[in-house]
Coordinates of C-alpha atoms and ligand atoms in Angstrom, one line a residue:
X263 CA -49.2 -175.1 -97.2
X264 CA -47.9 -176.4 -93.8
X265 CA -47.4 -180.4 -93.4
X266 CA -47.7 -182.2 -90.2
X267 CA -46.0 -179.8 -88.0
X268 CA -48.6 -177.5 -87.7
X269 CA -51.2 -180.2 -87.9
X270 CA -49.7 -182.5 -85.1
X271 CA -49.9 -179.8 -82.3
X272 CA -53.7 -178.8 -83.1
X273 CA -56.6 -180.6 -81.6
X274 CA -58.2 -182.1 -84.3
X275 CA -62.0 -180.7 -84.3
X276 CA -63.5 -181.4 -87.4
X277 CA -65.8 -179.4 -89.3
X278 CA -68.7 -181.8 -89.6
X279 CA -69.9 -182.6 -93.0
X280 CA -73.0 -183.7 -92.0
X281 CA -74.8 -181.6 -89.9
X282 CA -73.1 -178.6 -89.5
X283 CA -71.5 -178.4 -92.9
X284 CA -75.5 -178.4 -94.2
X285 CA -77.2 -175.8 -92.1
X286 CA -74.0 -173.6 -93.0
X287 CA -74.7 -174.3 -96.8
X288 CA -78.3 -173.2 -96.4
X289 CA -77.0 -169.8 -95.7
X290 CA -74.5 -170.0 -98.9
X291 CA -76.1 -166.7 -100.9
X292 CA -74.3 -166.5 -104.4
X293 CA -71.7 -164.8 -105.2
X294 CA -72.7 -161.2 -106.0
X295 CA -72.3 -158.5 -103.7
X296 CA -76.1 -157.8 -102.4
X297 CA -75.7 -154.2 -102.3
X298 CA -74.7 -153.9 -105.8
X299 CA -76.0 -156.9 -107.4
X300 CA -72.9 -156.4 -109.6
X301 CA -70.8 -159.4 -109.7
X302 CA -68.1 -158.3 -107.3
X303 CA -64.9 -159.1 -109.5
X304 CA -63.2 -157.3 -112.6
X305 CA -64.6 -158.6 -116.0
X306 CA -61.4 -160.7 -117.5
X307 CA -60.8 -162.1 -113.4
X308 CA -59.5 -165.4 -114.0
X309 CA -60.7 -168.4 -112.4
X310 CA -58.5 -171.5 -112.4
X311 CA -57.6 -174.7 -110.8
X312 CA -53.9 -175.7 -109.4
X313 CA -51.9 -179.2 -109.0
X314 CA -48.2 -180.1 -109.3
X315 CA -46.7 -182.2 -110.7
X316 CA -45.0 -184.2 -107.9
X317 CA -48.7 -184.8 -106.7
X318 CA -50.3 -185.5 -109.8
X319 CA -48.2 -187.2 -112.3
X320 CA -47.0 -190.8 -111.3
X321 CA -45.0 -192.1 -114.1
X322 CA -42.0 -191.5 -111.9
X323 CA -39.4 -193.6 -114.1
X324 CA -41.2 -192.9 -117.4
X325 CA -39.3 -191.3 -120.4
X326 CA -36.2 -190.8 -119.0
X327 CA -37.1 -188.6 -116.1
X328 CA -34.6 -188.6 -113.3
X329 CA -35.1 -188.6 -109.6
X330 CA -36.2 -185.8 -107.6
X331 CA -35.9 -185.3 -103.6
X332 CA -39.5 -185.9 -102.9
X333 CA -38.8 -189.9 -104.6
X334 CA -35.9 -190.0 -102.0
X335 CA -37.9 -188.6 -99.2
X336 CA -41.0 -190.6 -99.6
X337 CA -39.4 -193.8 -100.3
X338 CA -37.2 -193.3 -97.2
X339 CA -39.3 -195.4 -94.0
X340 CA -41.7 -193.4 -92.0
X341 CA -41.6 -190.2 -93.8
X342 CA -44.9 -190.4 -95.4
X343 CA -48.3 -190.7 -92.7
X344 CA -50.0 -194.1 -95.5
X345 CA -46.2 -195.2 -96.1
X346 CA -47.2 -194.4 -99.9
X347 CA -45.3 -191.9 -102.6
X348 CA -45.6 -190.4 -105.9
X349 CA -44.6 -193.2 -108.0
X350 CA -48.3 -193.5 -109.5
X351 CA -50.5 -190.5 -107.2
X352 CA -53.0 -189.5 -109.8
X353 CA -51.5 -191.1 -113.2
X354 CA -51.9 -187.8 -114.5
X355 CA -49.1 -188.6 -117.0
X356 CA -51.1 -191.0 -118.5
X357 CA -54.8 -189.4 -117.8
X358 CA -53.8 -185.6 -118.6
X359 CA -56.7 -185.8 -121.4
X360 CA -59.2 -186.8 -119.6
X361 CA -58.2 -184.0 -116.5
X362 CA -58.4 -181.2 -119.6
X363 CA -61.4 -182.6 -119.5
X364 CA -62.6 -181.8 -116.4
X365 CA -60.8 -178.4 -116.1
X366 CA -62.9 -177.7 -119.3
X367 CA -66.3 -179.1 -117.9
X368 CA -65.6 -177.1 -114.2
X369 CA -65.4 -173.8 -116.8
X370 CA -62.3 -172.8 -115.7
X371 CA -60.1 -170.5 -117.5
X372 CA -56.9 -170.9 -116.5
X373 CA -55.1 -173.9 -115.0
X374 CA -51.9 -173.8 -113.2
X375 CA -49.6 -177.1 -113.4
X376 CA -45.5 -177.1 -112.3
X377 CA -43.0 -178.7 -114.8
X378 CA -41.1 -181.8 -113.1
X379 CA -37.7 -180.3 -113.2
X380 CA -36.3 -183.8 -113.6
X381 CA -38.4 -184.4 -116.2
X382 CA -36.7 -181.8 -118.7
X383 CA -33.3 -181.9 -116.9
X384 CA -32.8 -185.5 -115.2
X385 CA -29.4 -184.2 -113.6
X386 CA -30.4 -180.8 -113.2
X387 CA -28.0 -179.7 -116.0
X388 CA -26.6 -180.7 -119.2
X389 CA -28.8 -182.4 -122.2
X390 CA -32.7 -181.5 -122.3
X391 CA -34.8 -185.0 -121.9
X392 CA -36.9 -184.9 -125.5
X393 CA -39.7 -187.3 -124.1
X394 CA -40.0 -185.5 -120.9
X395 CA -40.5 -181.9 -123.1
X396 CA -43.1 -183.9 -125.1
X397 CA -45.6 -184.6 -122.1
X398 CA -45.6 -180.5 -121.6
X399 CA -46.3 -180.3 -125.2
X400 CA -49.0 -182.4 -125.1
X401 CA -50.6 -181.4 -121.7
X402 CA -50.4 -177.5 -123.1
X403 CA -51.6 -177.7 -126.4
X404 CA -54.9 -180.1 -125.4
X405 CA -55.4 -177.3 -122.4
X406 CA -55.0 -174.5 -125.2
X407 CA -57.5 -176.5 -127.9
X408 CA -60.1 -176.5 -125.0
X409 CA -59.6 -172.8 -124.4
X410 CA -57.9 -173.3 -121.0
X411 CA -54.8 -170.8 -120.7
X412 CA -51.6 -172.9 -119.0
X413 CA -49.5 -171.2 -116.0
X414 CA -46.6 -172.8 -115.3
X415 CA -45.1 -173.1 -112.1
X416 CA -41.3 -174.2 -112.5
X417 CA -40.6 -175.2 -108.9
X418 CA -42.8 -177.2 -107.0
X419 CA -40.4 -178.7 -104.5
X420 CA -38.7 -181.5 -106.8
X421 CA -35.2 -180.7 -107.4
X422 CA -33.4 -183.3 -109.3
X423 CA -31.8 -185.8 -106.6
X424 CA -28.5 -185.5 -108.7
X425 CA -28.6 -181.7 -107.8
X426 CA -29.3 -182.4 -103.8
X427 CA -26.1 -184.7 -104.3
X428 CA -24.2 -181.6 -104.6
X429 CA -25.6 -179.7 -102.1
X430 CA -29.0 -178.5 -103.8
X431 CA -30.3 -175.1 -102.2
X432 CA -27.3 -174.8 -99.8
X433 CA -25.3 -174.0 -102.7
X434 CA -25.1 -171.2 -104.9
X435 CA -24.5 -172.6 -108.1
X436 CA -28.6 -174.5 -107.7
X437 CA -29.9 -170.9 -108.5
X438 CA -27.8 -171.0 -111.9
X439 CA -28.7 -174.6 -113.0
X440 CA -32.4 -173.2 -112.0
X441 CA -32.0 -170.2 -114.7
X442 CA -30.9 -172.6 -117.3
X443 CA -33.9 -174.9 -116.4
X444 CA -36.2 -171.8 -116.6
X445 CA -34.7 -170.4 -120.0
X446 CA -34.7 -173.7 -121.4
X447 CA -38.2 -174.2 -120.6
X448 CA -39.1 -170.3 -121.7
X449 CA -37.8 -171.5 -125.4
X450 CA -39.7 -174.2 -125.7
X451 CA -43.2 -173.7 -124.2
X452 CA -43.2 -169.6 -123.9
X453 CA -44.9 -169.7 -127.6
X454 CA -47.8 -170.9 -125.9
X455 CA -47.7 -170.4 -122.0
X456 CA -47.8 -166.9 -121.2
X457 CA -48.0 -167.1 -117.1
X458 CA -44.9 -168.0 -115.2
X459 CA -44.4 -168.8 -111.9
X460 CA -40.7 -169.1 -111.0
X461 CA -41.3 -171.2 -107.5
X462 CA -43.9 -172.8 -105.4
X463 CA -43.6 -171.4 -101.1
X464 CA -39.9 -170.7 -101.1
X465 CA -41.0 -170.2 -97.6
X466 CA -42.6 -173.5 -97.0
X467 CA -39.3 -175.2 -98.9
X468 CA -36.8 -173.9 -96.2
X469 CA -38.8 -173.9 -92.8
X470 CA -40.1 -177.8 -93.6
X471 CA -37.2 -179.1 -96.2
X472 CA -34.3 -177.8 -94.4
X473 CA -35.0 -176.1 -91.4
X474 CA -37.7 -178.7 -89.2
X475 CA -38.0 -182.0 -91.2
X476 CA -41.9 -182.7 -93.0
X477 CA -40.9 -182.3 -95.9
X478 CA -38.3 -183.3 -98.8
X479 CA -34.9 -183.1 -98.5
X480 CA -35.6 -183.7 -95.2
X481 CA -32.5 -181.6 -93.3
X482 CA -32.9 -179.7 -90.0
X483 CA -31.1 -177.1 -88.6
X484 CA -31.3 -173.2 -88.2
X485 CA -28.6 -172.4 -90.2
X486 CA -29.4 -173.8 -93.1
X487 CA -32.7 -171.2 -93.5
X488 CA -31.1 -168.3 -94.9
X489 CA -29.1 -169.9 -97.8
X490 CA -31.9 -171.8 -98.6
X491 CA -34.3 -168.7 -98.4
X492 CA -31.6 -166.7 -100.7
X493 CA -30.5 -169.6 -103.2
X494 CA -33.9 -169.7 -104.1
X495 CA -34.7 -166.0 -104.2
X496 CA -31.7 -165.6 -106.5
X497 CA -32.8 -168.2 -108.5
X498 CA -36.1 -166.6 -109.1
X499 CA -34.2 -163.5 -110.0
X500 CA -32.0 -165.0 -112.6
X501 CA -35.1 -166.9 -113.9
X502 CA -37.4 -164.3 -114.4
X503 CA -34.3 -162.4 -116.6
X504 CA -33.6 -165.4 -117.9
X505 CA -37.4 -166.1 -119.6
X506 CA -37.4 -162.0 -120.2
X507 CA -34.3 -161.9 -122.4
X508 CA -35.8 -165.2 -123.7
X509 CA -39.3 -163.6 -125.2
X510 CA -41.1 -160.6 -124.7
X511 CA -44.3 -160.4 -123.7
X512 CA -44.1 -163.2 -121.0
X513 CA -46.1 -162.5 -117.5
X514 CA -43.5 -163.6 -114.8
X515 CA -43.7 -163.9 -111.0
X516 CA -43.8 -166.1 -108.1
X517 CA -45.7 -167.7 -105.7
X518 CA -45.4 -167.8 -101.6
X519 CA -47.1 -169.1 -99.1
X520 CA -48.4 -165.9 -97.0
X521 CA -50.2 -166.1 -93.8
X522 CA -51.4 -163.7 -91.3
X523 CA -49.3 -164.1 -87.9
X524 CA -51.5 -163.7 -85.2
X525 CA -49.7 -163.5 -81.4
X526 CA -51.6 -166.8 -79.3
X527 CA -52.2 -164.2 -76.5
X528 CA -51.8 -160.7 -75.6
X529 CA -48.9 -160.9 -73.5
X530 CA -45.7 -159.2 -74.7
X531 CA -43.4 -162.3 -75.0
X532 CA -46.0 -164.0 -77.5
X533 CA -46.7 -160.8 -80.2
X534 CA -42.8 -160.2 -80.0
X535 CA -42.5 -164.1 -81.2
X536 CA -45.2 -163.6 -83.6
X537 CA -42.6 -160.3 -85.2
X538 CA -40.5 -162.8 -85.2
X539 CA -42.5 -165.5 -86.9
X540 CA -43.8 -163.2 -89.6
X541 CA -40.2 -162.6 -90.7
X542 CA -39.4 -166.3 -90.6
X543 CA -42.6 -167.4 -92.3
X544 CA -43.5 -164.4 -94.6
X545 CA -40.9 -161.4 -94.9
X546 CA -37.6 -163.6 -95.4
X547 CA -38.9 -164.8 -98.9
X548 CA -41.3 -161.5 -99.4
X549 CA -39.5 -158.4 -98.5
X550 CA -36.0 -159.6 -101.0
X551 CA -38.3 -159.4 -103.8
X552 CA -40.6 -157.0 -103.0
X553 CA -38.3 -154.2 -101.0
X554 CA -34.6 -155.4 -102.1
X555 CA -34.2 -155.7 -98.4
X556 CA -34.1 -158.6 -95.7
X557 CA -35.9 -158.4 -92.5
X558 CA -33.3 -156.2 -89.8
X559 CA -34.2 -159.5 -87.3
X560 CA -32.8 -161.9 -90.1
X561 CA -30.2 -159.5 -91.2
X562 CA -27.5 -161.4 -89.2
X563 CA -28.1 -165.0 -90.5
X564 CA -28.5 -163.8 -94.3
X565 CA -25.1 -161.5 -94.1
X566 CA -23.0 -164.4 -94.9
X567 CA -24.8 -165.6 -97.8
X568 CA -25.4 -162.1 -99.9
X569 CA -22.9 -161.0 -102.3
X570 CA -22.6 -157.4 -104.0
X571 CA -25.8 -157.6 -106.3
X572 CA -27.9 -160.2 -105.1
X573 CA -30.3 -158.3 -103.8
X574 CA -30.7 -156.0 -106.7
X575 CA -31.3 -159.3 -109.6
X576 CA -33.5 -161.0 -106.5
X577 CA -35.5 -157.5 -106.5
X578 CA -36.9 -157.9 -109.8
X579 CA -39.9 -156.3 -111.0
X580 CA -42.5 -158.9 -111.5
X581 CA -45.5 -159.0 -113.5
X582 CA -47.6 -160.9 -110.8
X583 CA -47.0 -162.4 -107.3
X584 CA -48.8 -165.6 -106.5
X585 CA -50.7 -166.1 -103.1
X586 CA -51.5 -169.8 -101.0
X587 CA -53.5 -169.0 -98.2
X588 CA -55.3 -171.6 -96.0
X589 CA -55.8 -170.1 -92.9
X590 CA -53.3 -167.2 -90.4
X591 CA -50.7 -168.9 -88.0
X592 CA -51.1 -168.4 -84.1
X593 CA -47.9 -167.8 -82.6
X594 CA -46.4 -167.8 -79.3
X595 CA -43.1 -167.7 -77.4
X596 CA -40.8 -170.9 -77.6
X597 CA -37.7 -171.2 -76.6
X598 CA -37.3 -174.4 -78.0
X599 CA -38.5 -173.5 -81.0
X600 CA -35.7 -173.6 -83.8
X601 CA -37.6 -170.6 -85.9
X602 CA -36.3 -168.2 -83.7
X603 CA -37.9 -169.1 -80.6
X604 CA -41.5 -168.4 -81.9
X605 CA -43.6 -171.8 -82.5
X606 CA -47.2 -172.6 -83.1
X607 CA -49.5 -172.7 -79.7
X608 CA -53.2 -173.2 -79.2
X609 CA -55.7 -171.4 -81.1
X610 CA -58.8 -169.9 -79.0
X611 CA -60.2 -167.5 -81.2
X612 CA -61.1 -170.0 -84.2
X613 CA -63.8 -172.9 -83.6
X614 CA -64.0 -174.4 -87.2
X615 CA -61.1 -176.6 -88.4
X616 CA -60.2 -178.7 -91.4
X617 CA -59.1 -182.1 -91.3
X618 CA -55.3 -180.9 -91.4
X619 CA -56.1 -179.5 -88.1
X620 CA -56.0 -175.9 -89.5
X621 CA -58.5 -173.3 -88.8
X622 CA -61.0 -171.9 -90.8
X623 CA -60.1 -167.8 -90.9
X624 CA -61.3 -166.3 -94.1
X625 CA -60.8 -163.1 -92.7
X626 CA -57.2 -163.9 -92.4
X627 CA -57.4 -163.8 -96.5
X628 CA -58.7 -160.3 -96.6
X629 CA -56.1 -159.1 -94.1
X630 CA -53.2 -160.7 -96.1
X631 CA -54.5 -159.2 -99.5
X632 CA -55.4 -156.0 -97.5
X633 CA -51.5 -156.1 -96.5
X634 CA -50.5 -156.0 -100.1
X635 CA -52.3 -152.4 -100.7
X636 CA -50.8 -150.6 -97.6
X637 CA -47.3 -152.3 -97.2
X638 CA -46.4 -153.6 -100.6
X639 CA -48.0 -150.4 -103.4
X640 CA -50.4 -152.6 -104.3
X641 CA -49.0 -155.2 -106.7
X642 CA -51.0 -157.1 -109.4
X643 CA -52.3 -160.4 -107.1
X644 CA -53.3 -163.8 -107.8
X645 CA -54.6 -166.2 -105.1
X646 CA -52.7 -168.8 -106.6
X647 CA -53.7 -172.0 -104.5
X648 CA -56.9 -171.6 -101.8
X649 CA -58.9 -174.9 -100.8
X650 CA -59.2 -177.4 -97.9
X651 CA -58.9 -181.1 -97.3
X652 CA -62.0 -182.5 -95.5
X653 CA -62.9 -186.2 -94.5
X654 CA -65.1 -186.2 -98.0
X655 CA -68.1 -189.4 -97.0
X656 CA -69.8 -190.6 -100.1
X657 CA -73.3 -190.8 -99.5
X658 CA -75.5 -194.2 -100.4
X659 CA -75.5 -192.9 -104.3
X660 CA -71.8 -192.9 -104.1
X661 CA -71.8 -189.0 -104.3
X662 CA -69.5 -186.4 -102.4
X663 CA -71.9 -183.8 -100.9
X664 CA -68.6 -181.7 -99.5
X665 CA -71.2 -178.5 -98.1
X666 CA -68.5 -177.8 -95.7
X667 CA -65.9 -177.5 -98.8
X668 CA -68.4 -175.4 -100.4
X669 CA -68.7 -173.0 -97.4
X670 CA -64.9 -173.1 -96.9
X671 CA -64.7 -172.1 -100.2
X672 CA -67.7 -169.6 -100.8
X673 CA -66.6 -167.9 -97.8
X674 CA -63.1 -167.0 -98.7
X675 CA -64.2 -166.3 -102.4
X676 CA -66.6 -163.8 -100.2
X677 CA -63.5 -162.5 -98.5
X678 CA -61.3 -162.0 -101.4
X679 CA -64.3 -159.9 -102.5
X680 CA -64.4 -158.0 -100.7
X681 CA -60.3 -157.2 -100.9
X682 CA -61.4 -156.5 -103.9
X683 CA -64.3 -154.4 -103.5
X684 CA -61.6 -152.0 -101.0
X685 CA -58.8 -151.3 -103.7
X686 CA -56.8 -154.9 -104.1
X687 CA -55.1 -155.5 -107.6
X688 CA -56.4 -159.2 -107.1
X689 CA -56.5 -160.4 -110.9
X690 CA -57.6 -164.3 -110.3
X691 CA -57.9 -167.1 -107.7
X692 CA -56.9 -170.7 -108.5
X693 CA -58.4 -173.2 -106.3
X694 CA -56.7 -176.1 -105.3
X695 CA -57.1 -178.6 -105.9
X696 CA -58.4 -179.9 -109.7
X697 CA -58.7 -183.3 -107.6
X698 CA -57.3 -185.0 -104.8
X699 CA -53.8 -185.9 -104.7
X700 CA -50.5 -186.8 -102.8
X701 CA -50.5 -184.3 -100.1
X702 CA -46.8 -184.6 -99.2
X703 CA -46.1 -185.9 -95.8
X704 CA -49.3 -187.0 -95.3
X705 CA -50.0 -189.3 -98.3
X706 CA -53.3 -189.7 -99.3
X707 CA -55.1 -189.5 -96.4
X708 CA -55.7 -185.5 -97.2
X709 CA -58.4 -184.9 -99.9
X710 CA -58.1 -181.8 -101.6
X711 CA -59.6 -182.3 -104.0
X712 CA -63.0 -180.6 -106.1
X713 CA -62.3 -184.6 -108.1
X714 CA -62.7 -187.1 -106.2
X715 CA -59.9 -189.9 -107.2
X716 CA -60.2 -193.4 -106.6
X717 CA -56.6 -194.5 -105.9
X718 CA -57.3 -198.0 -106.8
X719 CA -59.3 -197.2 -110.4
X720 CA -57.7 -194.0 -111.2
X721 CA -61.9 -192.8 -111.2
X722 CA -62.4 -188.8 -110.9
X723 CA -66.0 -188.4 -109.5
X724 CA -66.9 -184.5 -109.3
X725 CA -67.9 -183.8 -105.7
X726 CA -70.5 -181.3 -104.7
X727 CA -68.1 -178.8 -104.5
X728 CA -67.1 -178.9 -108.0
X729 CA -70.2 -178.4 -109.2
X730 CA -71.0 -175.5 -107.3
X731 CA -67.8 -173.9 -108.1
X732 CA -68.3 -174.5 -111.8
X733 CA -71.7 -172.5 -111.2
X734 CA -70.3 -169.7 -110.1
X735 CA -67.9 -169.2 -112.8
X736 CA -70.6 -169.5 -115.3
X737 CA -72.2 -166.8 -113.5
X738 CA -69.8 -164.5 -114.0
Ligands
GCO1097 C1 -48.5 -176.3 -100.4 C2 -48.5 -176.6 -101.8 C3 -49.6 -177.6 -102.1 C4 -50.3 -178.3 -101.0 C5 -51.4 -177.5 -100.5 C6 -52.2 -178.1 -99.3 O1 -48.9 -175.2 -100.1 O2 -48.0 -177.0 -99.6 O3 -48.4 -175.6 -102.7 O4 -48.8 -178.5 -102.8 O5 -50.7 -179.5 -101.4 O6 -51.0 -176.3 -100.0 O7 -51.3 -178.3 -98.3

């Protein structure tokens, strides 16, 4: 979800894995609704793991693949928390079997993956890269023999470097290099891969790349927010009738980053920020797609950008929309601020944290799913990435009892429930993550993961968590 920015301001409380994280545990009850005793979501409800492929895959110069913006960003000094990069993160390229394997042992059903842009394309454009097609192949047709269906998500933040060069999102012509990416990739894989996710937090990709620097490219500046925002809504557009033309039957959508915006305090300057920050953070990505429309406080900054039509191909119907929640934003008024004055401020009303400093709000997950039925008619939803990084202690037999994981996640599994359980079209939830993994600006230092990976072997080791999560799947 959010990098440093919102980490750095939050005092740091951890949720205790010892202690704490145990007597909460104790309390876990399984997951079927007591009053019912029916399990509380849909039969076919798909269960799945997420990754990408920036964080996973290593094998950074392999087979032709070209550079993407995160290889620039993370090799640039002092980006990254550890000073490390995704030049070798999980050696997934080289390991995918053996993670089919665990995907297959933790039960899941689905598994959700992004293609390396730069992998197929290493300019962007012009001749597909054979090799880098191959390692899709491969990783598709050993999930598929193991009964695992693939998602693909085509943009997980790594545009080719050579199309940054030119001016990547800031330019218009990056959302038709993305449809040819997208219809290329539809030809070749859509035999097999039926879910499609055009992006990964559009949202997330223009506050942190281009608007307040965390993330890859790395630029700053107000202005260049709503280009970013729309060059990457059109590109969804043209991608999603791209892949349609290309084959029927496909199930295409998108995935955002959506968090409840909650005002710090009562006072009037702080909820008018946190309007404000809801139409930075959720609506400028959401309402294009979903309403054809762009929030009237961003109306000004997107003028310049739309041209006759835009919003109609960006307005596409969609077969699914993807949601990452991790916890709601607190919000409150500052001027100096460069998301239009609103900015993150102390949080009062949340006592349990993860070790990103975020807090632990699983109510904030029913309110954003609970959003969808009474704003949005009630679209077919997936939580597409839910999890939380932790400060995972192996215990004297080398094992990873992650209880407070567990609660984190058994509590927002409760949560989306109950969505659920009062009318939600919520089809699946993917956790993330399959195992731990570069997490961006912060390196390794984050664990994610339901895996535990040892950097310096490569080793998964299935923590607590993974276990229990496989257990409730079996169950139904
Ligand atoms: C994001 C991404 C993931 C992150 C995860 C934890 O939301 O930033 O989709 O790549 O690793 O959310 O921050």
């Amino acid at each position: 979800m959010v990098p440093m920015l919102l980490a750095r301001p939050l005092p740091r409380r951890r949720f205790l894995a010892g202690s704490l994280g145990a007597a909460l545990a104790s309390r876990i009850s399984p997951l079927f609704a007591a009053e019912t005793g029916k399990p509380p979501f849909p039969p076919g409800f798909t269960w799945g793991a997420s990754t990408s492929a920036y964080q996973i895959e290593g094998a950074f110069m392999e087979d032709g693949r070209g550079l993407s913006i995160w290889d620039s960003y993370a090799h640039t000094p002092g980006k990254i928390a550890d000073g490390s990069t995704g030049d070798v993160a999980c050696d997934h390229y080289h390991r995918f079997r053996e993670d089919v394997d665990w995907i297959a042992k933790g039960g899941f059903g689905a598994y959700r993956f992004s293609i390396a842009w730069p992998r197929l394309f290493p300019d962007g454009g012009g001749p597909l890269n054979p090799k880098g097609l191959e390692f899709y192949d491969r990783l598709i047709d050993t999930l598929l023999a193991k009964k695992i269906e693939p998602w693909i998500c085509l943009y997980h933040w790594d545009l080719p470097q050579a199309l940054q060069d030119h001016g990547g999102w800031l330019e218009r012509g990056t959302a038709h290099y993305f449809a040819d990416y997208a219809r290329a990739a539809g030809r070749k894989l859509g035999d097999r891969v039926r879910h499609w996710a055009m992006f990964n937090e559009p949202n997330i990709h223009a506050i942190f790349g281009h608007t307040v620097d965390g993330h890859a490219p790395g630029l700053t500046g107000w202005q260049h927010f709503a280009p970013v925002v729309h060059h990457q809504g059109l590109a969804a557009g043209l991608g999603i009738q791209a892949l349609r033309a290309e084959r029927a039957g496909l199930k295409l959508g998108t995935v955002m980053s959506l968090q409840p915006v909650h005002p710090c305090t009562e006072s009037e300057a702080d909820r008018n920020a946190a309007t404000r920050f809801d139409a930075v953070w959720n609506r400028a990505c959401l309402d294009p797609l979903m309403k054809g429309a762009v929030p009237d406080v961003l109306a000004k900054d997107f003028a310049p950008v739309i041209r006759d039509g835009d919003l109609k191909t960006i307005h596409q119907p969609i077969d699914f929309l993807g949601i990452n929640y991790y916890s709601r934003l607190h919000v409150r008024d500052d001027p100096n601020s460069a998301l239009l004055g609103a900015g993150f401020g102390p949080i009062t009303s949340v006592s349990q944290f993860t070790a990103m400093g975020w807090p632990i709000e699983p109510d904030g997950l029913y309110e954003e799913l609970m959003n969808f039925k009474t704003g949005y008619g009630n679209p077919v939803l997936y939580v597409t990435e839910n999890g939380a990084a932790f400060d995972d202690k192996p215990s004297a037999d080398g094992r990873i009892d992650d209880q407070d994981r567990i609660a984190f996640l058994k509590s927002h599994i409760d949560a989306a429930a109950r969505a659920v359980r009062d009318g939600v079209d919520l089809r699946g939830y993917f956790v993330w993550s399959l195992m731990d993994n570069f997490e961006w600006a912060e390196g390794f230092k984050r664990r994610f993961g339901l895996l535990h990976v040892d950097y310096k072997t490569q080793r998964r080791s299935p923590k607590a968590s993974f276990d229990w999560l496989a257990q409730q799947i079996r169950r139904g």
